[in-house]
Coordinates of C-alpha atoms in Angstrom, one line a residue:
M1 CA 86.7 87.5 112.2
S2 CA 85.5 91.6 111.7
R3 CA 84.8 92.5 108.0
G4 CA 86.6 90.0 106.3
Q5 CA 90.2 90.3 108.8
V6 CA 90.9 87.2 110.8
E7 CA 94.0 86.9 113.2
T8 CA 94.5 83.4 114.1
W9 CA 95.9 82.5 117.5
L10 CA 97.8 79.1 118.0
I11 CA 100.1 77.5 120.5
P12 CA 101.6 74.4 119.1
Q13 CA 101.9 71.3 121.9
N14 CA 104.1 68.2 121.5
H15 CA 101.8 65.1 124.0
G16 CA 105.7 63.1 123.4
P17 CA 106.9 60.8 123.6
S18 CA 109.8 61.9 122.1
A19 CA 111.0 65.6 120.8
V20 CA 110.0 67.4 117.0
T21 CA 113.5 68.8 116.0
D22 CA 110.8 71.2 114.1
A23 CA 107.2 71.2 112.4
T24 CA 105.3 72.9 110.0
V25 CA 101.7 73.7 110.6
R26 CA 99.3 74.2 107.7
L27 CA 95.9 77.1 108.2
R28 CA 93.7 76.5 105.8
W29 CA 90.5 79.3 105.4
S30 CA 88.0 78.4 103.0
A31 CA 87.7 82.2 101.5
P32 CA 91.0 82.8 99.8
V33 CA 93.2 85.0 101.8
A34 CA 92.9 88.4 99.8
D35 CA 96.0 90.1 102.0
A36 CA 98.4 87.8 103.9
R37 CA 101.9 90.9 104.4
W38 CA 101.6 91.4 108.3
L39 CA 102.8 86.9 109.0
P40 CA 105.4 86.3 110.9
P41 CA 109.0 85.8 109.8
M42 CA 108.1 82.1 110.2
C43 CA 105.3 82.4 108.2
V44 CA 104.5 81.8 104.2
R45 CA 102.0 81.8 102.5
A46 CA 101.5 78.8 100.2
D47 CA 98.5 79.8 97.8
A48 CA 95.7 81.2 97.7
R49 CA 93.8 80.2 100.7
T50 CA 96.9 78.8 102.4
V51 CA 99.5 79.7 105.1
L52 CA 102.6 77.4 106.2
C53 CA 104.0 78.3 109.6
R54 CA 107.0 76.7 111.6
T55 CA 107.3 75.6 114.9
G56 CA 110.6 75.3 115.7
A57 CA 112.1 72.5 118.5
L58 CA 109.2 70.9 120.0
P59 CA 110.7 68.7 123.6
A60 CA 108.3 65.7 124.8
D61 CA 105.1 66.7 126.5
S62 CA 106.1 70.7 125.6
R63 CA 104.3 73.5 124.4
G64 CA 106.2 75.5 121.6
G65 CA 105.5 79.9 121.5
R66 CA 102.3 81.7 120.7
I67 CA 102.0 81.6 117.0
R68 CA 100.0 84.6 115.6
V69 CA 98.9 85.0 112.2
P70 CA 97.2 87.5 110.8
V71 CA 95.4 87.9 107.6
R72 CA 92.5 89.8 105.3
L73 CA 89.5 87.9 103.0
A74 CA 88.9 88.3 100.4
G75 CA 85.0 89.4 99.3
A76 CA 84.2 90.4 103.9
P77 CA 82.9 87.0 104.2
S78 CA 80.2 86.9 106.7
E79 CA 81.9 83.7 108.3
V80 CA 84.9 81.2 107.9
T81 CA 86.1 78.0 108.2
V82 CA 89.9 77.2 109.3
R83 CA 91.4 74.7 109.4
I84 CA 94.5 73.5 111.3
D85 CA 96.9 70.9 110.5
T86 CA 100.5 69.7 111.2
M87 CA 101.5 69.1 107.7
W88 CA 105.2 67.8 108.4
S89 CA 107.0 67.3 112.1
G90 CA 110.3 65.8 111.2
G91 CA 109.7 62.6 110.7
S92 CA 108.5 61.7 114.4
A93 CA 105.9 59.5 115.0
D94 CA 102.8 60.7 116.2
H95 CA 100.9 58.3 118.3
N96 CA 97.4 60.1 118.6
P97 CA 97.5 61.2 114.6
Q98 CA 93.4 62.6 115.5
N99 CA 95.0 65.9 117.9
S100 CA 96.8 67.0 114.7
T101 CA 93.7 68.8 113.1
H102 CA 91.2 71.1 113.9
R103 CA 88.6 73.1 112.0
V104 CA 86.8 76.2 113.8
L105 CA 84.2 78.2 112.5
A106 CA 84.1 81.7 112.8
L107 CA 82.0 84.0 112.4
D108 CA 81.7 88.6 111.5
T109 CA 80.9 88.9 114.9
G110 CA 84.4 90.2 116.3
D111 CA 83.8 88.0 118.8
V112 CA 87.0 85.6 119.8
Y113 CA 87.7 82.5 120.1
Y114 CA 88.8 80.2 122.4
F115 CA 89.6 76.4 121.7

């Protein structure tokens, strides 16, 4: 994050036991999104703080393609929390729902974080 510009990259993963035909990932920031016009085609803005992205099909025990979600936050906060979670998985059973939600604190330092 730098001066309110946040670029989030994620790689969806399916640990199995079965394939997922499609899923939706929700990214929700602790500050309102001021500009989301550069979202990739598989993503839409859901409300003032939320973006939803399709993952596409995820075979069992595989990773999906990298999803880049660039946004500009209102007011250029000095820190922001982004919560990333699975919102919909096509009815697939999830044997470990604890790994479906991640929360990351990003500071306005321009540094890159990996989780």
